Coordinates of C-alpha atoms and ligand atoms in Angstrom, one line a residue:
M9 CA 175.6 188.5 117.0
S10 CA 173.7 188.9 112.8
L11 CA 171.1 187.0 111.6
N12 CA 173.8 185.5 108.9
C13 CA 175.7 183.9 112.0
Y14 CA 172.6 182.6 113.7
S15 CA 170.9 181.1 110.2
G16 CA 175.0 179.3 110.4
V17 CA 174.5 177.6 113.3
L18 CA 170.7 177.0 111.7
A19 CA 172.3 175.0 108.8
V20 CA 175.3 173.1 111.1
C21 CA 172.9 171.7 112.8
V22 CA 170.8 170.9 110.5
M23 CA 173.4 169.3 108.6
I24 CA 174.9 167.0 111.9
F25 CA 171.1 166.0 112.5
S26 CA 170.5 165.1 109.3
S27 CA 173.6 163.1 109.2
T28 CA 172.7 161.4 112.6
F29 CA 169.4 160.9 111.2
S30 CA 170.5 159.4 107.7
F31 CA 172.9 157.7 109.4
Q32 CA 169.3 155.6 111.4
Q33 CA 167.8 155.4 107.7
D34 CA 170.7 154.0 106.1
Q35 CA 170.8 151.2 109.1
P36 CA 173.0 148.1 108.6
T37 CA 170.8 145.4 107.6
V38 CA 171.0 141.7 108.6
L39 CA 169.3 138.2 107.0
L40 CA 169.9 135.2 108.7
L41 CA 168.9 132.2 106.6
S42 CA 169.1 128.8 108.0
F43 CA 169.0 125.5 105.9
D44 CA 167.8 122.8 108.1
G45 CA 170.5 119.8 108.2
F46 CA 173.4 121.0 105.6
R47 CA 175.8 119.7 106.8
W48 CA 179.3 121.9 106.7
D49 CA 180.9 119.4 103.4
Y50 CA 177.1 119.6 101.2
I51 CA 178.1 122.0 99.2
Y52 CA 181.7 119.7 97.7
K53 CA 179.2 116.9 96.8
V54 CA 176.8 118.1 94.0
P55 CA 177.9 121.6 91.8
T56 CA 176.2 123.7 94.2
P57 CA 176.9 126.8 92.3
N58 CA 175.0 129.7 94.7
F59 CA 177.2 128.6 97.7
H60 CA 180.1 128.4 96.1
Y61 CA 178.9 132.5 94.1
V62 CA 178.4 133.4 98.5
M63 CA 181.6 131.9 98.7
K64 CA 183.6 133.5 96.6
N65 CA 182.4 136.5 97.1
G66 CA 182.2 136.6 100.8
V67 CA 183.1 134.8 104.5
H68 CA 183.3 130.7 105.1
V69 CA 183.6 129.2 107.8
K70 CA 185.1 125.1 107.6
Q71 CA 184.2 123.9 111.1
V72 CA 181.4 125.2 112.7
T73 CA 181.0 123.8 115.8
N74 CA 177.5 124.1 117.2
V75 CA 175.9 122.8 120.7
F76 CA 175.2 119.4 122.0
I77 CA 172.2 118.0 121.5
T78 CA 172.8 118.6 117.6
K79 CA 168.9 118.8 117.4
T80 CA 166.7 121.4 115.6
Y81 CA 165.3 123.1 118.5
P82 CA 168.7 123.4 120.7
N83 CA 170.9 125.2 117.5
H84 CA 168.1 128.0 115.9
Y85 CA 167.5 129.0 120.2
T86 CA 171.3 128.9 120.3
M87 CA 172.1 131.6 117.3
V88 CA 169.5 134.0 118.1
T89 CA 170.8 133.8 121.8
G90 CA 174.4 132.7 121.7
L91 CA 174.1 130.9 124.3
Y92 CA 174.6 126.5 125.1
A93 CA 171.4 124.5 125.6
E94 CA 171.4 124.4 129.1
S95 CA 171.5 128.0 129.2
H96 CA 168.9 129.2 126.8
G97 CA 166.8 125.6 128.6
I98 CA 165.3 124.9 124.8
V99 CA 167.0 121.7 125.3
A100 CA 165.6 119.3 123.3
N101 CA 162.7 119.2 120.4
E102 CA 161.3 116.8 123.2
M103 CA 161.2 118.4 126.4
Y104 CA 159.2 118.2 130.3
D105 CA 159.8 120.6 132.6
P106 CA 158.9 118.8 135.8
V107 CA 158.2 122.1 137.8
L108 CA 156.1 123.4 135.4
N109 CA 154.5 119.7 135.1
K110 CA 154.4 119.4 131.4
T111 CA 155.8 118.6 128.6
F112 CA 157.3 120.4 124.8
S113 CA 157.1 118.5 121.5
L114 CA 157.9 119.5 118.2
N115 CA 154.4 117.6 116.5
S116 CA 152.6 119.7 118.6
K117 CA 151.2 123.3 120.4
N118 CA 152.7 123.1 123.5
I119 CA 155.8 124.4 121.7
Y120 CA 153.2 127.9 122.4
N121 CA 154.0 127.9 125.8
S122 CA 156.4 130.2 125.8
K123 CA 158.0 129.8 129.7
F124 CA 159.6 127.2 127.6
W125 CA 161.4 129.9 126.1
E126 CA 161.8 132.8 128.4
E127 CA 164.8 131.3 130.1
A128 CA 166.8 133.7 127.1
C129 CA 165.9 136.5 125.4
P130 CA 165.9 136.0 121.7
I131 CA 167.7 139.3 119.2
W132 CA 164.6 139.9 118.0
V133 CA 162.7 140.4 121.1
T134 CA 165.9 143.1 122.0
N135 CA 166.3 144.9 118.5
Q136 CA 162.8 145.7 118.7
M137 CA 163.6 147.2 122.9
E138 CA 166.4 149.5 120.9
G139 CA 163.7 150.8 118.5
H140 CA 164.4 148.3 115.3
K141 CA 162.4 146.2 113.3
S142 CA 162.3 142.3 112.9
G143 CA 161.1 139.8 110.6
A144 CA 160.8 136.4 110.5
A145 CA 159.9 133.7 108.1
M146 CA 159.2 130.3 110.1
W147 CA 162.3 130.3 112.0
P148 CA 161.5 128.1 115.0
G149 CA 160.1 130.2 117.9
T150 CA 159.5 133.1 115.7
D151 CA 156.0 132.6 116.3
V152 CA 156.1 132.7 120.0
K153 CA 155.1 135.1 122.2
I154 CA 158.7 136.1 124.8
H155 CA 158.8 137.6 127.0
G156 CA 155.7 139.2 125.8
V157 CA 156.7 140.3 121.9
F158 CA 156.6 138.0 118.7
P159 CA 158.8 139.4 116.1
T160 CA 156.9 143.4 114.4
H161 CA 156.7 141.1 111.3
Y162 CA 156.2 136.9 111.5
M163 CA 154.7 134.3 109.8
F164 CA 153.1 130.8 112.0
Y165 CA 154.5 128.2 111.0
N166 CA 153.2 126.5 108.2
E167 CA 155.8 123.8 106.4
S168 CA 153.3 124.1 103.1
V169 CA 154.4 127.5 102.5
S170 CA 156.8 127.7 99.9
F171 CA 160.0 128.7 100.1
E172 CA 159.3 131.5 97.1
D173 CA 156.4 132.7 99.1
R174 CA 158.8 133.5 102.6
V175 CA 161.5 135.1 100.2
A176 CA 158.9 137.7 99.0
K177 CA 157.6 138.6 102.7
L178 CA 160.8 139.4 103.7
I179 CA 161.8 141.5 100.8
D180 CA 158.0 143.0 101.6
W181 CA 160.0 144.0 104.7
F182 CA 163.2 145.1 104.3
T183 CA 161.4 147.9 101.2
S184 CA 158.4 148.7 103.5
D185 CA 158.3 152.4 104.8
E186 CA 159.3 151.7 108.4
P187 CA 161.8 148.4 107.1
I188 CA 163.1 146.4 109.1
N189 CA 166.8 145.8 110.1
F190 CA 166.9 142.3 111.1
G191 CA 165.4 139.4 109.2
L192 CA 165.2 135.8 109.7
L193 CA 164.4 133.0 107.3
Y194 CA 164.4 128.8 107.6
W195 CA 163.8 126.5 105.5
E196 CA 163.0 122.3 106.1
Q197 CA 165.4 121.6 103.5
P198 CA 167.6 119.0 103.4
D199 CA 166.7 117.9 107.1
A200 CA 163.9 116.2 105.4
M201 CA 164.9 114.4 102.8
G202 CA 168.3 113.8 104.7
H203 CA 166.6 111.3 107.9
I204 CA 164.6 109.5 104.9
L205 CA 166.9 108.5 102.9
G206 CA 170.5 108.9 104.1
P207 CA 173.3 111.9 103.5
E208 CA 175.1 108.7 101.8
D209 CA 172.6 107.9 99.3
P210 CA 172.9 109.5 96.0
R211 CA 170.0 111.1 95.3
M212 CA 170.7 113.3 97.9
G213 CA 172.7 115.4 95.3
A214 CA 169.4 115.7 94.2
I215 CA 168.3 117.9 97.1
I216 CA 171.3 119.4 97.0
S217 CA 171.0 120.7 93.9
E218 CA 167.4 121.5 95.2
V219 CA 168.9 124.0 97.9
D220 CA 171.0 125.5 96.0
D221 CA 168.5 126.5 93.2
K222 CA 166.6 128.1 96.5
L223 CA 169.4 130.1 97.6
G224 CA 170.1 131.0 93.8
Y225 CA 166.6 132.7 93.5
L226 CA 166.8 134.0 96.8
V227 CA 170.1 135.8 95.6
S228 CA 168.3 137.2 92.5
E229 CA 165.3 138.5 94.3
L230 CA 167.5 140.5 96.6
K231 CA 169.4 141.7 93.6
K232 CA 166.3 142.4 92.0
A233 CA 165.2 144.4 95.2
Q234 CA 168.5 146.3 95.3
L235 CA 168.8 144.5 98.4
W236 CA 171.9 142.1 97.5
D237 CA 174.6 145.1 97.6
R238 CA 173.5 146.1 101.5
L239 CA 172.0 143.4 103.3
N240 CA 174.6 141.2 105.3
I241 CA 173.7 138.0 104.9
I242 CA 174.7 134.7 106.8
I243 CA 174.0 131.5 105.6
T244 CA 174.3 128.7 107.8
S245 CA 172.7 125.5 109.3
D246 CA 171.6 124.7 112.7
H247 CA 173.6 120.4 112.8
G248 CA 174.3 117.9 110.1
M249 CA 173.8 114.1 109.4
T250 CA 174.5 110.5 109.4
Q251 CA 173.7 107.5 108.1
S252 CA 172.2 105.4 110.0
S253 CA 171.1 101.3 109.4
S254 CA 168.4 98.9 110.7
E255 CA 172.3 96.9 111.1
R256 CA 172.9 99.4 113.9
V257 CA 170.0 99.6 116.4
I258 CA 169.9 98.7 119.7
E259 CA 166.7 98.3 121.6
L260 CA 165.7 99.1 125.2
D261 CA 163.3 96.6 125.8
Q262 CA 166.4 93.8 125.6
Y263 CA 167.6 95.5 129.0
V264 CA 164.7 97.3 130.7
A265 CA 161.0 96.7 131.2
R266 CA 159.4 99.9 129.6
E267 CA 157.4 100.4 132.6
L268 CA 160.6 101.9 134.4
Y269 CA 160.9 104.9 132.5
T270 CA 159.2 108.0 130.2
M271 CA 160.9 108.2 127.3
V272 CA 161.2 112.2 127.0
D273 CA 164.0 112.4 123.8
H274 CA 164.8 110.1 121.3
S275 CA 166.6 108.4 119.7
P276 CA 170.4 109.3 119.1
V277 CA 170.6 110.5 122.6
V278 CA 167.5 109.4 124.7
A279 CA 166.0 111.4 128.0
I280 CA 165.2 108.9 130.4
L281 CA 162.9 110.1 133.3
P282 CA 162.6 107.5 135.3
K283 CA 159.4 106.5 137.5
E284 CA 160.1 107.3 140.5
G285 CA 162.4 105.3 143.2
K286 CA 163.6 103.6 140.2
L287 CA 166.7 105.7 139.3
D288 CA 169.1 103.2 140.0
E289 CA 168.0 100.3 138.7
V290 CA 167.2 102.1 135.3
Y291 CA 170.6 103.0 135.4
E292 CA 172.3 99.7 136.4
A293 CA 170.5 98.0 134.0
L294 CA 171.9 100.3 130.8
V295 CA 175.2 101.6 131.9
N296 CA 177.2 98.4 130.3
A297 CA 174.3 96.1 128.5
H298 CA 175.3 98.0 124.5
P299 CA 179.0 98.7 123.9
N300 CA 177.6 101.7 120.5
M301 CA 175.6 103.5 123.5
T302 CA 177.0 105.4 126.7
V303 CA 175.0 106.0 129.8
Y304 CA 175.0 108.7 132.3
K305 CA 173.3 110.4 135.6
K306 CA 172.4 113.6 134.9
E307 CA 175.7 114.7 137.4
E308 CA 177.8 113.0 135.5
I309 CA 177.0 114.6 131.7
P310 CA 181.0 115.6 130.9
N311 CA 181.6 119.5 131.1
R312 CA 182.5 119.7 127.7
L313 CA 178.9 119.6 126.5
H314 CA 177.8 122.5 128.5
Y315 CA 174.3 119.7 129.2
K316 CA 173.9 119.7 132.8
H317 CA 172.4 122.7 134.2
N318 CA 169.0 122.9 133.9
S319 CA 165.8 121.3 135.2
K320 CA 164.3 119.7 131.9
I321 CA 167.7 118.1 131.0
Q322 CA 166.3 114.5 132.7
P323 CA 167.9 111.7 135.1
I324 CA 169.6 109.6 133.0
L325 CA 171.2 110.5 129.4
V326 CA 171.7 108.0 127.1
M327 CA 174.3 108.7 123.9
A328 CA 174.5 106.1 120.8
E329 CA 177.5 106.1 119.4
K330 CA 177.5 107.8 115.3
G331 CA 175.7 105.9 113.2
W332 CA 173.5 103.8 115.9
E333 CA 169.8 104.3 117.0
I334 CA 168.4 103.5 120.0
L335 CA 164.3 102.6 120.3
Q336 CA 162.4 100.7 122.7
N337 CA 162.0 97.9 119.9
K338 CA 162.2 97.2 116.1
S339 CA 158.5 98.3 115.5
D340 CA 159.9 102.6 116.7
Q341 CA 160.1 104.1 113.2
L342 CA 163.8 103.6 112.1
L343 CA 165.2 106.9 110.1
L344 CA 167.6 106.4 107.5
G345 CA 169.8 109.9 108.3
N346 CA 169.9 111.4 111.7
H347 CA 171.3 114.0 113.8
G348 CA 171.8 115.0 117.7
Y349 CA 174.9 112.9 118.7
D350 CA 178.1 114.2 120.3
N351 CA 179.1 117.7 118.9
I352 CA 182.8 117.5 118.8
L353 CA 181.7 114.4 115.6
P354 CA 182.7 117.1 112.1
E355 CA 179.2 114.7 110.2
M356 CA 177.6 117.0 113.2
H357 CA 178.9 120.5 112.6
P358 CA 176.6 123.1 109.8
L359 CA 178.0 125.2 106.8
F360 CA 178.7 128.5 107.2
L361 CA 178.8 131.3 104.9
A362 CA 178.5 135.0 105.5
H363 CA 178.4 137.7 102.4
G364 CA 177.6 142.6 102.5
P365 CA 179.0 145.5 103.0
A366 CA 180.0 144.2 106.2
F367 CA 182.2 141.2 105.5
R368 CA 185.9 140.3 104.0
K369 CA 185.4 139.0 100.3
N370 CA 186.8 135.6 99.0
I371 CA 187.8 134.5 102.2
T372 CA 188.3 131.0 104.3
K373 CA 188.4 130.5 108.3
E374 CA 189.4 127.4 110.2
A375 CA 186.7 127.8 113.2
V376 CA 184.4 129.0 115.0
S377 CA 181.6 127.9 117.6
L378 CA 177.8 128.2 116.6
T379 CA 177.7 130.5 120.5
D380 CA 179.7 133.3 118.3
L381 CA 177.5 133.8 115.9
Y382 CA 175.1 135.9 117.8
P383 CA 177.9 138.3 119.1
L384 CA 178.1 138.8 115.8
L385 CA 174.5 139.2 114.8
C386 CA 174.5 141.8 117.8
H387 CA 177.1 144.0 116.3
L388 CA 176.3 144.3 112.8
L389 CA 172.8 145.2 114.3
S390 CA 174.1 147.4 116.4
V391 CA 172.4 146.0 119.7
N392 CA 174.2 145.4 122.5
P393 CA 174.0 142.0 123.5
L394 CA 173.1 140.2 126.4
P395 CA 175.6 137.8 128.4
N396 CA 176.5 135.0 126.3
N397 CA 178.6 131.9 125.6
G398 CA 179.9 133.3 122.5
S399 CA 182.9 135.2 121.9
F400 CA 183.2 138.4 119.0
S401 CA 186.7 138.7 119.2
N402 CA 186.6 135.5 117.4
V403 CA 184.4 136.6 114.2
E404 CA 185.5 139.8 113.9
D405 CA 188.6 138.9 111.5
M406 CA 185.4 138.4 109.2
L407 CA 184.7 141.6 109.4
I408 CA 186.0 144.6 106.7
G409 CA 188.4 147.1 108.9
E410 CA 189.2 143.8 111.3
L411 CA 192.8 142.9 111.6
P412 CA 193.4 139.3 112.3
G413 CA 193.8 138.4 115.9
D414 CA 193.3 142.1 116.4
A415 CA 192.3 142.6 119.9
H416 CA 190.6 146.2 119.6
P417 CA 187.1 145.4 117.6
I418 CA 188.0 149.0 116.3
C419 CA 184.8 148.9 114.2
C420 CA 183.1 147.8 117.3
E421 CA 183.6 150.6 118.7
Q422 CA 184.1 153.3 115.8
A423 CA 180.2 153.7 114.5
P424 CA 178.8 154.6 117.9
Y425 CA 181.7 156.5 118.9
A426 CA 180.7 158.4 115.7
Y427 CA 176.7 158.5 116.0
F428 CA 177.4 159.7 119.9
V429 CA 179.7 162.2 119.1
G430 CA 177.6 163.7 116.4
V431 CA 174.1 163.4 118.3
L432 CA 176.6 164.9 121.1
L433 CA 177.8 168.5 118.6
G434 CA 174.3 169.0 117.0
S435 CA 172.9 168.6 120.2
T436 CA 175.4 171.1 121.7
L437 CA 175.6 173.2 118.9
V438 CA 171.1 173.3 118.9
V439 CA 171.6 174.3 122.5
V440 CA 173.9 177.3 122.0
F441 CA 171.5 177.9 119.3
L442 CA 168.0 178.2 121.4
L443 CA 170.1 180.4 124.0
V444 CA 171.6 183.2 122.0
F445 CA 168.0 183.5 120.0
I446 CA 166.1 183.5 123.4
K447 CA 168.5 186.2 124.5
H448 CA 168.2 188.0 121.8
L449 CA 163.7 187.5 121.1
T450 CA 163.9 188.6 125.2
Y451 CA 166.7 191.5 125.3
S452 CA 164.0 194.1 125.2
Q453 CA 162.4 192.3 128.2
L454 CA 165.9 192.4 130.1
P455 CA 164.8 195.3 132.6
N456 CA 161.6 192.9 133.4
M457 CA 163.5 190.0 134.5
Q458 CA 166.1 191.5 136.2
V459 CA 163.2 193.0 138.2
Q460 CA 161.8 189.4 138.0
H461 CA 165.1 187.4 139.8
S462 CA 165.2 190.5 142.6
E463 CA 161.5 189.9 143.8
I464 CA 161.9 186.3 143.6
S465 CA 165.9 186.2 145.3
Q466 CA 165.2 188.4 147.4
P467 CA 162.8 186.1 149.9
L468 CA 165.2 183.9 149.6
L469 CA 168.0 185.7 151.5
Q470 CA 165.2 187.2 154.2
G471 CA 165.0 182.9 155.1
Ligands
NAG504 C1 151.3 116.2 136.5 O1 150.1 116.6 134.8 C2 149.6 116.0 134.5 C3 148.4 116.0 134.2 O2 149.4 116.3 132.9 C4 149.0 115.1 136.0 O3 148.0 113.6 135.9 C5 149.4 114.9 137.2 O4 148.8 114.7 138.4 C6 150.6 115.9 137.8 N1 151.6 115.8 138.0 C7 152.0 116.3 139.7 C8 152.8 116.0 139.9 O5 151.5 117.8 138.9
NAG505 C1 149.3 125.9 104.9 O1 149.9 127.4 103.9 C2 149.4 126.0 102.8 C3 149.9 126.3 101.8 O2 150.1 128.1 101.4 C4 147.8 126.2 102.8 O3 147.1 126.4 101.9 C5 146.6 126.3 103.9 O4 145.6 126.3 104.2 C6 148.2 126.2 105.4 N1 147.5 125.9 106.7 C7 147.8 127.0 107.8 C8 146.8 126.0 108.5 O5 147.5 127.8 107.4
NAG506 C1 180.8 100.0 118.1 O1 181.1 98.8 118.9 C2 181.9 98.3 118.5 C3 182.4 97.2 120.2 O2 183.2 97.5 121.3 C4 183.1 98.4 118.3 O3 184.3 97.8 117.6 C5 182.8 99.7 117.3 O4 184.6 101.1 117.4 C6 182.1 100.3 118.3 N1 181.5 101.5 117.6 C7 181.7 103.4 116.8 C8 180.7 104.2 115.7 O5 181.5 103.4 118.0
NAG507 C1 157.1 95.9 120.1 O1 156.7 97.0 121.1 C2 155.2 97.2 121.2 C3 154.2 97.9 122.6 O2 154.7 96.8 124.3 C4 154.8 95.7 120.0 O3 153.2 95.8 120.8 C5 154.8 95.4 119.7 O4 154.9 93.8 119.3 C6 156.6 95.0 119.0 N1 157.5 95.3 118.3 C7 158.4 94.1 118.5 C8 159.1 93.9 117.0 O5 158.6 93.5 119.3
NAG508 C1 189.7 134.0 96.0 O1 191.1 133.0 97.2 C2 191.7 132.3 95.8 C3 192.9 132.0 96.7 O2 192.8 132.9 98.2 C4 191.9 132.9 94.6 O3 193.2 132.0 94.4 C5 191.4 133.3 94.3 O4 191.6 133.3 93.0 C6 190.0 134.2 94.6 N1 189.3 134.5 93.7 C7 188.2 135.4 93.8 C8 187.3 135.4 92.5 O5 188.7 136.9 93.8
NAG509 C1 177.2 130.7 129.1 O1 176.5 131.8 129.5 C2 175.6 132.3 130.8 C3 175.5 134.0 130.9 O2 175.7 134.4 131.0 C4 176.2 131.5 132.1 O3 175.1 131.9 132.7 C5 176.8 130.3 132.0 O4 177.8 130.2 133.3 C6 177.5 130.2 130.2 N1 178.3 129.6 130.9 C7 179.2 128.9 130.7 C8 179.7 127.0 130.3 O5 180.8 129.8 130.4
ZN510 ZN1 165.9 116.7 111.8

């Protein structure tokens, strides 16, 4: 072999390695954005040019079935695990774990107790275990150490930090020398005002317009940073919102004494822990108490809710009908808008839009489940999904290169396949090159080696 041939082989190796390396550098990036409490139909209430801009250039899903209970923490954890609440363990915003004898409640430090989160493994942990970097701006749970890990970059939860500051951090992380491939962004509106005003209040129009402005700001900042065209962005929410009223209040005090139970989670789906030995008494007192309230013993909770198999689900669950609130008495705070109700109700369903190089443009899809978001994210990030309750085949027709109803995820298998072939071919050529090169260098020492060989082989032959 001539030296030219060696360099030829070397050049091919370098080419293949650099192309696999640049595949890594041009790693697909994903931004997951949640506007808390953004009901699916808010984009039709008032002009929302920025949401419509994303829709026209991306994917819009009309009906997203979120998980029961339709509250913030359970659904945000579903988005990043693909699991129903009974399986990921964040079964409510307010919980009691009888095994740990510990409570979990939104406005308290006990949400930082890792044990509550570790029945599941969120996607940022998996993403980082596969060698990538994640960055989170206030997404629920991202400032908690879960399985010993925080996101590579994260912000301590502080509702006073502006949307603009959260966006600035994310753009820093996406454009740094060691960029993240996965960002999570959370914003408290329109949920916070939705609770105060109620979704039917005309003043909600201005709140929705403000959220549209926030989206517009994000898009323009991403364009400035030259990220917009290469980022896959998913804009969604945890749940919707429905109108309540002081005329639709059920007072538990009228039916059962407070001393008989602890109210673990609050309206509109009340989790009741009866005092020792009082289960049947509390159940009997409530079961036929009010026509707009359904009472279940834990084991009777309908299977379709996937809300039974967890020790943090309490012995009695009391569910209000849409628009009704369950209080102990009228001194308890009444919200004019609420969510948490049955996830079959369209009013509880969130918005879902997707945009970016991986997504088809200007398409509308009828329905997905919020659990399907996780396999979609794993596909976009090229990470291996953990066991989950979602289905990639429900979302693959959103993607470029996927045929609707095609049973085989072509795109899903092609990218890792090409990468694998590249690595295999590259390393084979390097090994061949090195073998030939070493052989060439050691050619003059070959007689020596043969002597050594025979010396080594002799005792073996004798043994
Ligand atoms: C549970 O914890 C509380 C204090 O938070 C304590 O008073 C109670 O005795 C504990 N119960 C059990 C069964 O350990
Ligand atoms: C929360 O953010 C606000 C606004 O940036 C800041 O003034 C405040 O000090 C922060 N609070 C904490 C506890 O960090
Ligand atoms: C509440 O109960 C009344 C009486 O049974 C019934 O007419 C009404 O439809 C119920 N409301 C809802 C939202 O289910
Ligand atoms: C509600 O219950 C609390 C605690 O028992 C009591 O202090 C309050 O007066 C009650 N309010 C009404 C409107 O009955
Ligand atoms: C989007 O699709 C609709 C029909 O599906 C079509 O009427 C409209 O012109 C398309 N818009 C763009 C910008 O391609
Ligand atoms: C959801 O997924 C988990 C993990 O694979 C599994 O244990 C559970 O049984 C699934 N739930 C349903 C209702 O299929
Ligand atoms: Zn809320």
